[in-house]
Coordinates of C-alpha atoms in Angstrom, one line a residue:
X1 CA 295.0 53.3 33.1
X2 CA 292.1 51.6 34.9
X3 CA 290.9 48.4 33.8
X4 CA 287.6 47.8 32.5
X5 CA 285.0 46.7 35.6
X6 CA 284.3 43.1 35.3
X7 CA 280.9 42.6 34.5
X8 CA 278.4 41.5 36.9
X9 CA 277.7 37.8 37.5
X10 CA 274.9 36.4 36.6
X11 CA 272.7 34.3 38.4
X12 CA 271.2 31.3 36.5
X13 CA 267.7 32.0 36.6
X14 CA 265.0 29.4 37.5
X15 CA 262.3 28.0 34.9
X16 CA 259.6 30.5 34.3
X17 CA 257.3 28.0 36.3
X18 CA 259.3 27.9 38.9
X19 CA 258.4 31.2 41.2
X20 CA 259.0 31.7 44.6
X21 CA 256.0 30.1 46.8
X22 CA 256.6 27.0 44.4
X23 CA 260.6 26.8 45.3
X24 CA 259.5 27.5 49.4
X25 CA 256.8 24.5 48.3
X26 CA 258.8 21.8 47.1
X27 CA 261.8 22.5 49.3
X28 CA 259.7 22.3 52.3
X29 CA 258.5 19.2 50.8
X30 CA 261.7 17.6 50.3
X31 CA 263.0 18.6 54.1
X32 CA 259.5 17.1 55.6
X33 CA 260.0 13.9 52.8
X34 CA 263.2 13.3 54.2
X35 CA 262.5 13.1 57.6
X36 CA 258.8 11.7 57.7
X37 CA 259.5 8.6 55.6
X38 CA 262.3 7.2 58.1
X39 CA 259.9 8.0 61.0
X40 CA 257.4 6.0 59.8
X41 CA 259.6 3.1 60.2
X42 CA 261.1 4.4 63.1
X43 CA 257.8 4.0 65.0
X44 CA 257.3 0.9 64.4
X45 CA 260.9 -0.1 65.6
X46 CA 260.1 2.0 68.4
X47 CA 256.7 0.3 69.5
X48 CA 259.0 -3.8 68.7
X49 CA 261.5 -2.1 70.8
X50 CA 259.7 -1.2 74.1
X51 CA 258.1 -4.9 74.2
X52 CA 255.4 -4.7 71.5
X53 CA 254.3 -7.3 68.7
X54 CA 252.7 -6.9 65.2
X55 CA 249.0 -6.1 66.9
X56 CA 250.9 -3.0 68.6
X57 CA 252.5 -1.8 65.9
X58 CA 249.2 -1.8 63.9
X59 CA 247.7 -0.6 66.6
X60 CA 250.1 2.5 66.5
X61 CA 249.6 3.0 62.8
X62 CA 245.7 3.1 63.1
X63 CA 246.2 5.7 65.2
X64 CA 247.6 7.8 62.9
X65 CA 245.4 6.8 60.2
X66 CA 242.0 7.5 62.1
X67 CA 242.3 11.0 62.9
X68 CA 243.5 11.7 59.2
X69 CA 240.2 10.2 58.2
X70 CA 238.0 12.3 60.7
X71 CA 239.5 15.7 60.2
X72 CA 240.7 15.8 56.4
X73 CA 237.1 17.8 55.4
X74 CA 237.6 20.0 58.3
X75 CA 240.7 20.7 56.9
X76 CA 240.0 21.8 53.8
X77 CA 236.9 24.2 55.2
X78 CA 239.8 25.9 57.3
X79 CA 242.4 26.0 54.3
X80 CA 239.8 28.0 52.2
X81 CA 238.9 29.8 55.6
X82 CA 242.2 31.4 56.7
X83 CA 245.2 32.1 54.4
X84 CA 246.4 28.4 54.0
X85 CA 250.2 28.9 54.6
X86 CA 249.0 29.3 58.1
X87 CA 247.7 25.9 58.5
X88 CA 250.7 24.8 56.7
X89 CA 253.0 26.1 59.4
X90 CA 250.2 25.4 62.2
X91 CA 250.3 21.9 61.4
X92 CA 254.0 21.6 60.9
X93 CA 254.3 22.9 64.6
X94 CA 252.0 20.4 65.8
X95 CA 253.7 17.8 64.1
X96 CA 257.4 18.8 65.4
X97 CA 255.9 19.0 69.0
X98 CA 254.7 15.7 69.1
X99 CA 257.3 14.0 66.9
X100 CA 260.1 15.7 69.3
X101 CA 258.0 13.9 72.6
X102 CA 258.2 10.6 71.1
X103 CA 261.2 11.1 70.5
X104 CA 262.5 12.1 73.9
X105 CA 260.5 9.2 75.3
X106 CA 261.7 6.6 73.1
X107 CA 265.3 8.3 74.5
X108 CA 264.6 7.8 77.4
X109 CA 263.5 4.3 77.3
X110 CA 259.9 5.0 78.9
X111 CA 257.4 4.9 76.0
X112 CA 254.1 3.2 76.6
X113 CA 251.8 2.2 74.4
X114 CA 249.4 4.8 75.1
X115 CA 251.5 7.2 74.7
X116 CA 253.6 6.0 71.3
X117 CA 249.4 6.0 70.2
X118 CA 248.3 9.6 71.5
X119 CA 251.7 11.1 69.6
X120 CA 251.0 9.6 66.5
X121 CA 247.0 10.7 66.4
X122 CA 248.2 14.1 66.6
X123 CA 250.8 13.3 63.8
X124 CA 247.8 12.3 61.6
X125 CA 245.9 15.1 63.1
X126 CA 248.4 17.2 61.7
X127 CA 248.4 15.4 58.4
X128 CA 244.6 16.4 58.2
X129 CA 245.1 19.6 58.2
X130 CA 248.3 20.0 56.3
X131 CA 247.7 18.0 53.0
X132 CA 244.3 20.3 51.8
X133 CA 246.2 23.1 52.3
X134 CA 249.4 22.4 50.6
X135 CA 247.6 20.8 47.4
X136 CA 245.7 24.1 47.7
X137 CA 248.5 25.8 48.0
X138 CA 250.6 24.4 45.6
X139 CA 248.1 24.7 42.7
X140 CA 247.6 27.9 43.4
X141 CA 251.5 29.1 43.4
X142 CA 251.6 28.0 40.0
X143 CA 249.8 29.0 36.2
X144 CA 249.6 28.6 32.9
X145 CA 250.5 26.0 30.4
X146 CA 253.6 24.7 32.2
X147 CA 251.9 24.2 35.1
X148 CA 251.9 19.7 34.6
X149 CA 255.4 20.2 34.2
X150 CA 255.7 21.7 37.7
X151 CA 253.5 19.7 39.4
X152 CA 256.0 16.6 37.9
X153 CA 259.0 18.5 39.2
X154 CA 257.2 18.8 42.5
X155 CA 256.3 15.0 42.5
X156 CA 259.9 13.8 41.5
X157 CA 261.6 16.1 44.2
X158 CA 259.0 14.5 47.2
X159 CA 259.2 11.0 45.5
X160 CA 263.2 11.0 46.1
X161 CA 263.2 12.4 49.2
X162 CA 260.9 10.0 50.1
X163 CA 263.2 6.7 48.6
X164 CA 266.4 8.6 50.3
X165 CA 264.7 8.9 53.6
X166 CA 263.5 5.5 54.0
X167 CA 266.3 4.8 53.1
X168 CA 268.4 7.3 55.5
X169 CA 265.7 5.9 58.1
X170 CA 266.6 2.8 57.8
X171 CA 270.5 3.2 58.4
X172 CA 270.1 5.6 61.2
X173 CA 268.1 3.1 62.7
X174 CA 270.4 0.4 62.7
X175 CA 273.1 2.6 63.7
X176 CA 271.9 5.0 66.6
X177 CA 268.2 3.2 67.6
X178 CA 264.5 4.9 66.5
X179 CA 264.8 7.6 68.5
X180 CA 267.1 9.7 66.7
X181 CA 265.3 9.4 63.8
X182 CA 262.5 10.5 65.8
X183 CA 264.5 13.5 66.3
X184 CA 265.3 14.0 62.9
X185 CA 261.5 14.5 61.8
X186 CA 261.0 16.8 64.3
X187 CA 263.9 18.8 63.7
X188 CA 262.3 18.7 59.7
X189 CA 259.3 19.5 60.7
X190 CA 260.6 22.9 62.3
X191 CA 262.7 23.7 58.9
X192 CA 259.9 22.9 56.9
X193 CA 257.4 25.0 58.8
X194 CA 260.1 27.8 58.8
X195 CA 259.9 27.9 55.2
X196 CA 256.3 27.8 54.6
X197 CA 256.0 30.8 56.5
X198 CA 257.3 32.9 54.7
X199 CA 255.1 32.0 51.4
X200 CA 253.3 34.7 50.3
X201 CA 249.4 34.8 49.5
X202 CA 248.8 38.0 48.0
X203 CA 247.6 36.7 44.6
X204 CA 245.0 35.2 46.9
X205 CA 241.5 36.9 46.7
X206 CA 240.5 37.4 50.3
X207 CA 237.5 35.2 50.7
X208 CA 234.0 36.8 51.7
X209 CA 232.0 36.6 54.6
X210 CA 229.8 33.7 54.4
X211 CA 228.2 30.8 56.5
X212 CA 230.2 28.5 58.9
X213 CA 232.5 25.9 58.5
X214 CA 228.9 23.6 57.7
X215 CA 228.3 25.7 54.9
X216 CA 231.5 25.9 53.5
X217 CA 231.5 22.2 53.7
X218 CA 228.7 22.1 51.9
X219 CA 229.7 24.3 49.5
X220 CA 232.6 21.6 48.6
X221 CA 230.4 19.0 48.3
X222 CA 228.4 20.9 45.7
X223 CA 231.6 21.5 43.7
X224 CA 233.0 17.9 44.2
X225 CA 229.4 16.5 43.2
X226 CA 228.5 18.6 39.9
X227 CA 231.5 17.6 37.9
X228 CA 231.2 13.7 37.6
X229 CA 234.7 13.5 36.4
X230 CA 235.2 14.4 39.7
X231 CA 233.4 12.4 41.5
X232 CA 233.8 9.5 39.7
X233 CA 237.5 9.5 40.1
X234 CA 237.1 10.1 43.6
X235 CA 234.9 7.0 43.9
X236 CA 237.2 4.7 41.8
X237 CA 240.5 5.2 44.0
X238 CA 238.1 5.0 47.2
X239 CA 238.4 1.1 45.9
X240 CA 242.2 1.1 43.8
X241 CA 243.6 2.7 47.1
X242 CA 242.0 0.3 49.4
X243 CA 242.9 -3.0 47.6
X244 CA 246.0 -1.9 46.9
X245 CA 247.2 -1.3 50.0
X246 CA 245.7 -3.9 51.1
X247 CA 247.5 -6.3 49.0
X248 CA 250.8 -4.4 48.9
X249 CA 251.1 -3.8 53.2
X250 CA 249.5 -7.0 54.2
X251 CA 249.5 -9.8 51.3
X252 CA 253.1 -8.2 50.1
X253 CA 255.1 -9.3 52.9
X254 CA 253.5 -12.3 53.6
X255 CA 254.1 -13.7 49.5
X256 CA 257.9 -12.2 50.0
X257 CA 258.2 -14.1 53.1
X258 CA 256.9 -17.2 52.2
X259 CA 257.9 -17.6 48.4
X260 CA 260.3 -14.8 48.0
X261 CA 263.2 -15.3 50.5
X262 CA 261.9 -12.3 52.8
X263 CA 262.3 -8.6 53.7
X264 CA 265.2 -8.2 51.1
X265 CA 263.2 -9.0 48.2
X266 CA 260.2 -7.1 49.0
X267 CA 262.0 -4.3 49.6
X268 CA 263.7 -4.5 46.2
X269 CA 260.1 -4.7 44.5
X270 CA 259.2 -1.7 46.3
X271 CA 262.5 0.5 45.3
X272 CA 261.5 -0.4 41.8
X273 CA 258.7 0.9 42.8
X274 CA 259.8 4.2 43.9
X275 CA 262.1 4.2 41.1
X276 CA 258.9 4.4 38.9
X277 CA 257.4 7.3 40.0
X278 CA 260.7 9.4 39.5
X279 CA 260.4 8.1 36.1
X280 CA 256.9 8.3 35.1
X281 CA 257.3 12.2 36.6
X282 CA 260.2 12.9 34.3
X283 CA 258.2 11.9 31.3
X284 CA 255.2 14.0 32.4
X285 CA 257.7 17.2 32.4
X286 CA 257.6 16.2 28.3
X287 CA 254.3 14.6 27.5
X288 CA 250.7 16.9 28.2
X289 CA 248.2 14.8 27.1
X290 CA 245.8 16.9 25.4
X291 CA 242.9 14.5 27.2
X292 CA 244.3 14.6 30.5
X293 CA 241.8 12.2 32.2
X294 CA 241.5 9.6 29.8
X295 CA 245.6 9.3 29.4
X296 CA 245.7 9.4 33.1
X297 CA 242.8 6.8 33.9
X298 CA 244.3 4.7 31.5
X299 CA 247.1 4.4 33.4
X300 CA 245.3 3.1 36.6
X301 CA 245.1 -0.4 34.9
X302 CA 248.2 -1.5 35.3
X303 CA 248.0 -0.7 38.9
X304 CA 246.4 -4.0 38.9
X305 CA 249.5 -6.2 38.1
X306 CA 251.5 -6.2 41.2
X307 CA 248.6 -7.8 42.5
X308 CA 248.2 -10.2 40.3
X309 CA 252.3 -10.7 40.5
X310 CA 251.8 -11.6 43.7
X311 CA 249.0 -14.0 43.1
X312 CA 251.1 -16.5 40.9
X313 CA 254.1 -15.4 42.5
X314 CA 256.6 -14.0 40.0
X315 CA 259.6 -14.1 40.5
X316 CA 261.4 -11.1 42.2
X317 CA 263.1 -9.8 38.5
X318 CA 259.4 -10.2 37.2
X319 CA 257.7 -8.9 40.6
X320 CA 260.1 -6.0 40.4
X321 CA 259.6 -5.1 36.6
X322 CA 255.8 -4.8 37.3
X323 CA 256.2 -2.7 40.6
X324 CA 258.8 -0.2 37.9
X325 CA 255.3 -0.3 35.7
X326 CA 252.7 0.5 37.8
X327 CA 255.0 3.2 39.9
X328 CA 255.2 5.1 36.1
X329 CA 251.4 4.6 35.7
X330 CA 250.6 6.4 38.9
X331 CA 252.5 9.0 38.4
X332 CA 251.4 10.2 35.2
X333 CA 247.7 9.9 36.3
X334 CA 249.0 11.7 39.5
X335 CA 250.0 14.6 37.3
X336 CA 247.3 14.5 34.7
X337 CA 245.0 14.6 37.8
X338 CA 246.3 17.6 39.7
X339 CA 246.6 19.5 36.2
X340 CA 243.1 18.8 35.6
X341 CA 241.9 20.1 39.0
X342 CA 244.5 23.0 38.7
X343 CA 242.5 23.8 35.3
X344 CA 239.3 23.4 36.6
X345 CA 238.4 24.0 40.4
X346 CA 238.1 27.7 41.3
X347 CA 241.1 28.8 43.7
X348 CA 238.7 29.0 46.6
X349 CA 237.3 25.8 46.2
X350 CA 240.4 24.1 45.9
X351 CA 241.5 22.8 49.5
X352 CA 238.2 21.8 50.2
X353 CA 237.8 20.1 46.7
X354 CA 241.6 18.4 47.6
X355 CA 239.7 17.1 51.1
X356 CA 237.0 15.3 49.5
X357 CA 239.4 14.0 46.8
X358 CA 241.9 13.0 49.9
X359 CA 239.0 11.4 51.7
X360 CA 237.9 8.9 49.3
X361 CA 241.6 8.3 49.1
X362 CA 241.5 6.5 52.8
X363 CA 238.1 6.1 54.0
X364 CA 238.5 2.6 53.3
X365 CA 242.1 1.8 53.5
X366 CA 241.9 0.6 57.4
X367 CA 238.8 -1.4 56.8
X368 CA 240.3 -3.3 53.4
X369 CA 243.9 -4.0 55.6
X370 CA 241.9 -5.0 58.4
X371 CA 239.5 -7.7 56.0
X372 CA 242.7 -8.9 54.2
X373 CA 243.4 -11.6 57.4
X374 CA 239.7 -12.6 57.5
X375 CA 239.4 -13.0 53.2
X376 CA 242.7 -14.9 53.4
X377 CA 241.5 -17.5 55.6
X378 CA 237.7 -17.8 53.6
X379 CA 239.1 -17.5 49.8
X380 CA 242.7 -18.3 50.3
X381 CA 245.7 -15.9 49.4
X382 CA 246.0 -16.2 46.0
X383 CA 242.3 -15.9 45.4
X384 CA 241.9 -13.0 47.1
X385 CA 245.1 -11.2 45.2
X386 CA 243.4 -12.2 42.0
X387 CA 239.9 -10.3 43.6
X388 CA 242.2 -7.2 44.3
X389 CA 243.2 -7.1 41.1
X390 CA 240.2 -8.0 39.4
X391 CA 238.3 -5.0 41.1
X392 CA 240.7 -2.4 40.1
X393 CA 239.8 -3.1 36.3
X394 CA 236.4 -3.3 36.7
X395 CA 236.4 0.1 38.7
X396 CA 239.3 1.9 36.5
X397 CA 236.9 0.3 33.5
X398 CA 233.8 1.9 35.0
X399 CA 234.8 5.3 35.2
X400 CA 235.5 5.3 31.6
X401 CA 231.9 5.2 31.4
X402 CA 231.8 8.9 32.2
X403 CA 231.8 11.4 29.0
X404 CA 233.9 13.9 31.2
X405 CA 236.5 11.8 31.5
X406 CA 237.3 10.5 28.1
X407 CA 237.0 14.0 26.9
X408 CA 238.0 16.4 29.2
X409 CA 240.8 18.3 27.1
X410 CA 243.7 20.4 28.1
X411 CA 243.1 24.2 28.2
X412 CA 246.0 26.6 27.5
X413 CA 246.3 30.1 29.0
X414 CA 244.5 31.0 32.1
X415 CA 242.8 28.7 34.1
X416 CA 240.0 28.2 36.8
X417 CA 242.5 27.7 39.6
X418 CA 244.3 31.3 39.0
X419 CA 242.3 33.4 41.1
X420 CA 242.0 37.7 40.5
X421 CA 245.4 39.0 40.7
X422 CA 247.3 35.8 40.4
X423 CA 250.0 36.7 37.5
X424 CA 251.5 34.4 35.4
X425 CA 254.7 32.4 36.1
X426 CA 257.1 34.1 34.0
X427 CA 256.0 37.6 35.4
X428 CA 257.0 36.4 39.0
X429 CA 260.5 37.6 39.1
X430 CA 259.2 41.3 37.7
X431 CA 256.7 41.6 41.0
X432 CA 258.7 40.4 43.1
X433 CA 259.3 43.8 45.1
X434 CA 255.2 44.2 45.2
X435 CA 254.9 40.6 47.1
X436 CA 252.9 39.2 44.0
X437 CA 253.3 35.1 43.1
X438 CA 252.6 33.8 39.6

């Protein structure tokens, strides 16, 4: 007598949210997250290591901010241009070519200056290209009304890769030098790139024939400058990013190391930090906000406290608390704000609308670190934290001026972003044979 055939495993299947290009998405993310966080410090061990001082290292890291500056609109014209997984991988290459020759020159012992600065302008140059695209591309991979709660998922998964590889970084550093870690990044950046290519963008209308990369430009800023939600928001973290980082990368260390007790400290106020954002994104897979901007520019006040922490000084359990805060707050106007563009930018508009929104982001983050010297020495340290803190609530305060943003409501069923042929989430699994992505 034959015994009854054992029945067929199953697989557990992922969330209905969770199709394919948004599982190549995030675990790309995660493999660049890991490596790109512990090069960052990396290069500036490398730059102390071959003889530079502080002026070189910043000079290294305005490279890599410039280019990201001048390039980021191009880069959303060419991500609604060409299919954007294209630039995606493009850009990864780029970045793995140039990481891997800093890395084999810092090996080597033989990186100048010069050189450690040409590498990481085409890192940023990279970066330029790359983040229009991949917003695009992630908004577009997913629909629906889960579609905040995969946009936290995606958050929480790049926030702790980003935590563990600084972290990683950091030890790998200590242990085998910068340019390993060097290595590393490049090594991610081939993985990452692997796995972007083979995302799928048949759900994507193909886009037709129009003017050049001018008009298409244009184009954006017509879509960018009709909503004033939009805009608005745009303009107000031009100035909460710039002060910000200005008084978290410049005024930060300098409190820590004069009233704090150093590095160790600091650091601990920014793991709280990090910390933060994995929680607030956990609590925006639960809470939607019916009025997604007005929960979300809400939470840009409290952005202004670690500022003003750092202004009295707290002490670090107090500094640390508020950093745990204010990472929560961004995060849930982080979500709020990419569901709100999900729901309302047409697909092809949206990595050109993600430029504009990623420009205003750093336009005036180098000038703001480079004025925080000069306004230290005219108002004094603790009057110019109490300034940065000041102007994110008077600029968070202004936008809710705008009618747009106190009411713009959540919207379920399809959205603007789902462009013809896009299929929901939960039909993903069902097309898969036909190449289709919800």
């Amino acid at each position: 007598m034959t015994s009854p055939a054992a029945p067929p495993r199953r697989h557990p299947r992922r969330p209905e949210w969770a199709g394919r290009n948004y599982t190549l998405l995030t675990a790309a993310a995660i493999v660049t997250n890991l490596g790109s966080h512990g090069a960052l410090i990396a290069a500036a061990f490398a730059v102390l290591e071959s003889g530079g001082d502080a002026g070189d290292v910043g000079l290294v890291a305005a490279a890599r901010t410039l280019p990201l500056v001048l390039f980021l609109l191009i880069g959303g014209a060419v991500a609604d241009r060409v299919p954007r997984h294209r630039v995606m991988v493009a850009a990864n290459a780029l970045n793995c070519v140039s990481q891997g020759v800093f890395a084999v020159l810092v090996l080597a012992g033989d990186a100048q200056l010069w050189q450690m600065m040409l590498l990481t302008a085409l890192c940023g140059t990279g970066q330029a290209f790359f983040n229009p695209a991949a917003e695009g591309m992630l908004m577009s991979s997913v629909s629906g009304e889960q579609a905040s709660r995969a946009f936290a998922v995606f958050r929480m998964a790049m926030h702790g890769a980003s935590i563990g590889g600084a972290a990683l970084g950091g030890a790998l550093i200590a242990a085998m030098g910068p340019g390993w870690v060097l290595a590393v990044d490049a090594v991610a950046f081939a993985v990452a790139g692997g796995l972007r290519a083979f995302l799928h963008v048949g759900h994507i209308a193909p886009r037709a024939p129009g003017g050049g990369l001018l008009a298409d430009l244009r184009d954006g800023w017509k879509e960018v400058i009709s909503r004033p939600w939009l805009w608005g928001i745009v303009a107000q973290f031009t100035v909460v990013v710039a002060v910000v980082g200005a008084a978290e990368s410049v005024f930060g260390p300098l409190v820590a190391e004069d009233e704090l007790g150093g590095a160790g400290p600091w650091g601990m106020a920014l793991a709280a930090f990090g910390v933060g954002t994995l929680l607030g994104a956990l609590l925006m897979m639960r809470w939607k906000p019916r009025r997604l901007l007005l929960a979300g520019t809400l939470c840009v006040f409290p952005l202004a406290l670690p500022s003003a922490a750092l202004a009295v000084p707290l002490p670090v359990p107090g500094l640390a608390a508020v950093m745990l805060v204010s990472g929560v707050a961004i995060e849930v106007f982080g979500v709020a704000w990419m569901t709100a563009l999900h729901q309302e930018i047409p697909e092809e508009m949206l990595s050109r609308v993600c430029a504009y929104d990623w420009f205003g982001s750093v336009a005036m983050l180098p000038l703001a670190t480079a004025l925080a010297g000069p306004a230290e020495s005219v108002f004094g340290r603790s009057a110019s934290l109490w300034g940065c803190s000041a102007l994110v609530v008077l600029v968070t305060a202004a936008v809710l001026f705008v009618p747009d943003v106190r009411h713009l409501t959540r919207r379920s069923g399809k959205v603007a972003a789902a462009g013809p042929g896009t299929l929901p989430v939960a039909s993903a699994d069902a097309e898969g044979a036909a190449g289709r992505l919800g």
